Coordinates of C-alpha atoms in Angstrom, one line a residue:
M1 CA -227.6 60.6 112.2
T2 CA -226.1 64.0 112.7
T3 CA -223.0 65.6 114.3
T4 CA -223.2 68.3 116.8
A5 CA -221.3 70.6 118.2
D6 CA -221.2 69.2 121.5
D7 CA -220.1 65.8 119.8
V8 CA -217.3 67.2 118.0
W9 CA -216.2 69.0 121.0
K10 CA -216.5 65.5 123.1
L11 CA -214.4 63.8 120.3
L12 CA -211.6 66.6 120.8
A13 CA -211.9 66.0 124.6
E14 CA -211.2 62.2 124.3
L15 CA -208.3 63.1 121.5
V16 CA -206.5 65.4 123.9
E17 CA -207.2 62.8 127.0
A18 CA -205.7 59.5 124.7
Q19 CA -203.0 61.9 123.6
K20 CA -201.8 63.3 127.2
E21 CA -201.9 58.9 128.2
T22 CA -199.8 58.3 125.1
E23 CA -197.1 60.9 126.9
R24 CA -197.3 59.2 130.2
C25 CA -197.3 55.6 129.2
F26 CA -193.9 57.1 126.9
Q27 CA -192.6 58.8 129.7
E28 CA -192.9 56.1 131.8
T29 CA -191.6 53.7 129.7
E30 CA -188.2 56.4 129.2
R31 CA -188.3 56.3 132.9
R32 CA -188.1 52.4 133.3
F33 CA -185.5 52.0 130.9
Q34 CA -183.4 54.8 132.5
E35 CA -184.2 53.3 135.5
T36 CA -183.1 49.9 133.7
E37 CA -179.7 51.6 132.5
R38 CA -179.1 52.6 135.9
I39 CA -179.2 49.3 137.1
L40 CA -177.1 47.8 134.8
K41 CA -174.2 50.4 135.2
E42 CA -174.5 49.7 138.6
Q43 CA -174.1 46.0 138.4
S44 CA -171.7 46.5 135.4
L45 CA -169.5 48.8 138.1
E46 CA -169.9 46.1 140.6
T47 CA -168.9 43.1 138.7
E48 CA -165.5 44.7 137.7
R49 CA -165.0 45.6 141.1
I50 CA -165.3 42.1 142.0
L51 CA -163.4 41.0 139.3
K52 CA -160.3 43.4 139.9
E53 CA -160.7 42.3 143.9
Q54 CA -160.3 38.7 142.8
S55 CA -157.6 39.4 140.6
L56 CA -155.5 41.3 143.1
K57 CA -156.3 38.7 145.4
T58 CA -155.1 35.9 142.8
D59 CA -152.1 37.7 142.3
R60 CA -151.4 37.9 146.0
Q61 CA -151.9 34.2 146.0
I62 CA -149.4 33.5 142.9
T63 CA -146.8 35.9 144.5
R64 CA -147.3 33.7 148.3
L65 CA -146.9 30.3 146.2
S66 CA -144.2 30.9 144.8
K67 CA -142.0 32.4 147.0
E68 CA -143.4 29.4 149.2
I69 CA -142.0 27.1 146.5
G70 CA -138.5 28.9 145.9
N71 CA -138.3 28.8 149.8
L72 CA -139.3 25.1 150.0
G73 CA -136.7 24.6 147.1
G74 CA -134.0 26.1 148.6
K75 CA -134.8 24.4 152.0
W76 CA -134.6 21.1 150.0
G77 CA -131.8 21.6 148.2
R78 CA -130.1 22.7 152.1
F79 CA -131.4 19.4 153.1
V80 CA -129.7 17.3 149.9
E81 CA -126.5 18.8 150.7
N82 CA -126.2 18.2 154.5
M83 CA -127.6 14.6 153.7
V84 CA -124.3 14.5 151.2
A85 CA -121.7 16.4 152.8
P86 CA -121.2 14.6 156.1
A87 CA -121.3 11.1 153.7
C88 CA -118.8 12.5 151.9
E89 CA -116.1 12.3 154.9
T90 CA -116.8 8.4 154.3
L91 CA -118.0 7.3 151.0
F92 CA -114.5 8.7 148.7
L93 CA -112.2 7.3 151.9
N94 CA -113.0 3.8 150.9
R95 CA -112.6 4.8 146.9
D96 CA -109.1 5.7 148.5
I97 CA -109.8 9.3 148.4
P98 CA -108.8 10.6 152.1
V99 CA -111.0 13.2 153.1
H100 CA -109.2 16.2 155.1
Q101 CA -111.9 18.7 154.4
V102 CA -115.6 19.5 153.0
S103 CA -117.3 22.4 152.5
Q104 CA -120.4 23.3 151.3
R105 CA -121.6 26.5 148.8
V106 CA -117.8 27.7 148.0
R107 CA -118.5 30.7 145.6
K108 CA -116.2 32.1 143.6
R109 CA -116.3 35.0 141.6
L110 CA -113.9 35.9 138.5
D111 CA -114.1 38.7 135.8
G112 CA -118.2 39.2 136.6
K113 CA -119.0 35.6 136.7
T114 CA -119.4 33.5 139.4
L115 CA -118.7 29.5 140.0
E116 CA -120.7 28.3 142.9
I117 CA -119.6 24.5 144.0
D118 CA -122.4 22.8 146.4
V119 CA -119.8 20.5 148.3
L120 CA -116.0 21.0 148.0
V121 CA -114.1 17.4 149.3
T122 CA -110.4 18.1 149.5
N123 CA -106.5 16.1 151.1
E124 CA -103.7 17.1 150.4
N125 CA -103.7 15.7 146.4
H126 CA -107.0 15.5 145.7
V127 CA -110.0 18.0 145.5
L128 CA -113.7 17.1 144.5
V129 CA -116.6 18.7 143.3
V130 CA -119.8 17.2 144.5
E131 CA -123.2 19.0 142.6
V132 CA -125.9 17.9 144.2
K133 CA -129.3 17.8 143.1
S134 CA -133.1 16.8 144.6
S135 CA -133.4 15.8 141.3
L136 CA -130.2 14.9 139.0
S137 CA -130.6 15.4 135.1
V138 CA -128.6 14.7 132.4
D139 CA -128.5 18.7 131.9
D140 CA -127.4 19.0 135.8
V141 CA -124.4 16.5 134.6
K142 CA -123.7 18.7 131.7
E143 CA -123.7 21.8 134.2
L144 CA -120.9 20.0 136.2
I145 CA -118.8 19.4 133.2
N146 CA -118.6 22.7 132.3
N147 CA -118.1 24.3 136.0
L148 CA -115.1 21.3 135.8
T149 CA -113.6 22.6 133.0
E150 CA -113.4 26.1 134.7
F151 CA -112.8 24.8 137.9
R152 CA -109.0 25.7 138.1
Q153 CA -109.6 29.3 136.7
F154 CA -111.5 30.2 139.8
F155 CA -109.8 28.0 142.2
P156 CA -106.2 28.2 141.2
E157 CA -105.1 27.3 144.3
Y158 CA -106.1 24.0 144.2
N159 CA -103.8 23.5 140.9
H160 CA -101.4 21.1 142.5
K161 CA -104.4 18.9 142.9
Q162 CA -105.9 16.3 141.2
L163 CA -109.8 17.2 140.4
Y164 CA -112.5 14.5 140.5
G165 CA -116.2 15.0 140.1
A166 CA -119.1 13.8 141.3
V167 CA -123.1 14.3 141.2
A168 CA -125.4 13.4 143.9
G169 CA -129.7 13.6 144.2
I170 CA -132.1 11.9 146.1
E171 CA -134.0 11.3 142.7
I172 CA -131.7 10.6 139.5
E173 CA -133.9 11.0 136.0
E174 CA -133.9 7.9 133.7
G175 CA -129.8 8.2 132.2
A176 CA -129.0 10.9 134.3
D177 CA -126.6 8.2 136.2
K178 CA -125.5 6.0 133.4
Y179 CA -124.4 9.5 131.5
A180 CA -122.4 10.5 134.7
Y181 CA -120.6 7.5 134.8
R182 CA -119.3 7.4 131.2
Q183 CA -118.6 10.9 131.4
G184 CA -116.2 9.4 134.8
L185 CA -118.1 11.3 137.6
F186 CA -118.8 9.7 140.5
V187 CA -122.4 9.3 141.4
L188 CA -124.0 9.8 144.7
A189 CA -127.4 8.7 145.8
Q190 CA -130.2 8.3 148.9
R191 CA -130.0 4.1 149.9
G192 CA -132.6 4.4 153.0
E193 CA -131.9 7.1 155.8
N194 CA -128.0 6.9 154.1
V195 CA -126.0 8.0 151.0
A196 CA -124.1 5.8 149.3
I197 CA -122.2 5.6 145.8
L198 CA -123.7 3.9 143.1
N199 CA -120.6 3.4 141.0
D200 CA -119.1 0.0 140.5
T201 CA -115.9 -1.0 142.0
D202 CA -114.3 -1.1 138.7
F203 CA -115.0 2.1 138.0
Q204 CA -112.5 4.9 137.4
P205 CA -113.1 8.3 137.8
K206 CA -111.7 11.2 135.6
T207 CA -109.1 13.2 136.2
W208 CA -110.3 16.8 135.5
Y209 CA -107.0 17.9 136.1
D210 CA -103.7 16.4 136.9
P211 CA -101.1 18.7 137.5

């Protein structure tokens, strides 16, 4: 079969058309790739925006929750103190410690340090420091003991009085009451709607400072 000039030109035309079609396919593929890249970028930016908003929202919730917990703890502490303080007026009278005055949240500063007493009970001859906790632990008892050793430095106006200590809690962690008892401290706890001294009648309180 003889190839004519027309056949050659026809073949070249087909090759040119095929090349054009290949270029169109390549351009379409490139366009779709760029469109996909644009969509992915937009989705990434949207995801980043959502995550950032969610993070900020979570941070605000955590801050609010922490504040509410702190406020609740403060209110609970005041509630406990408001139960213990009035009870002290009669509880210690039965232990031969007459009560003339009960003060709450007594604070004193000395040389850059602060000593805060939850409840302070006084009469002519005695001063009683009460540490009040919603949940009393052994560490709380140790903290009171440390405060009692420093009490005379912060409150020299009571140096002429015998100093006693007491701990109080609505909940008492295991062993905290026994540890306090062995250290010569009164232990107060909730009994129904009232507050009671857990120490038996044979208990002899330790005098932390005897003038």
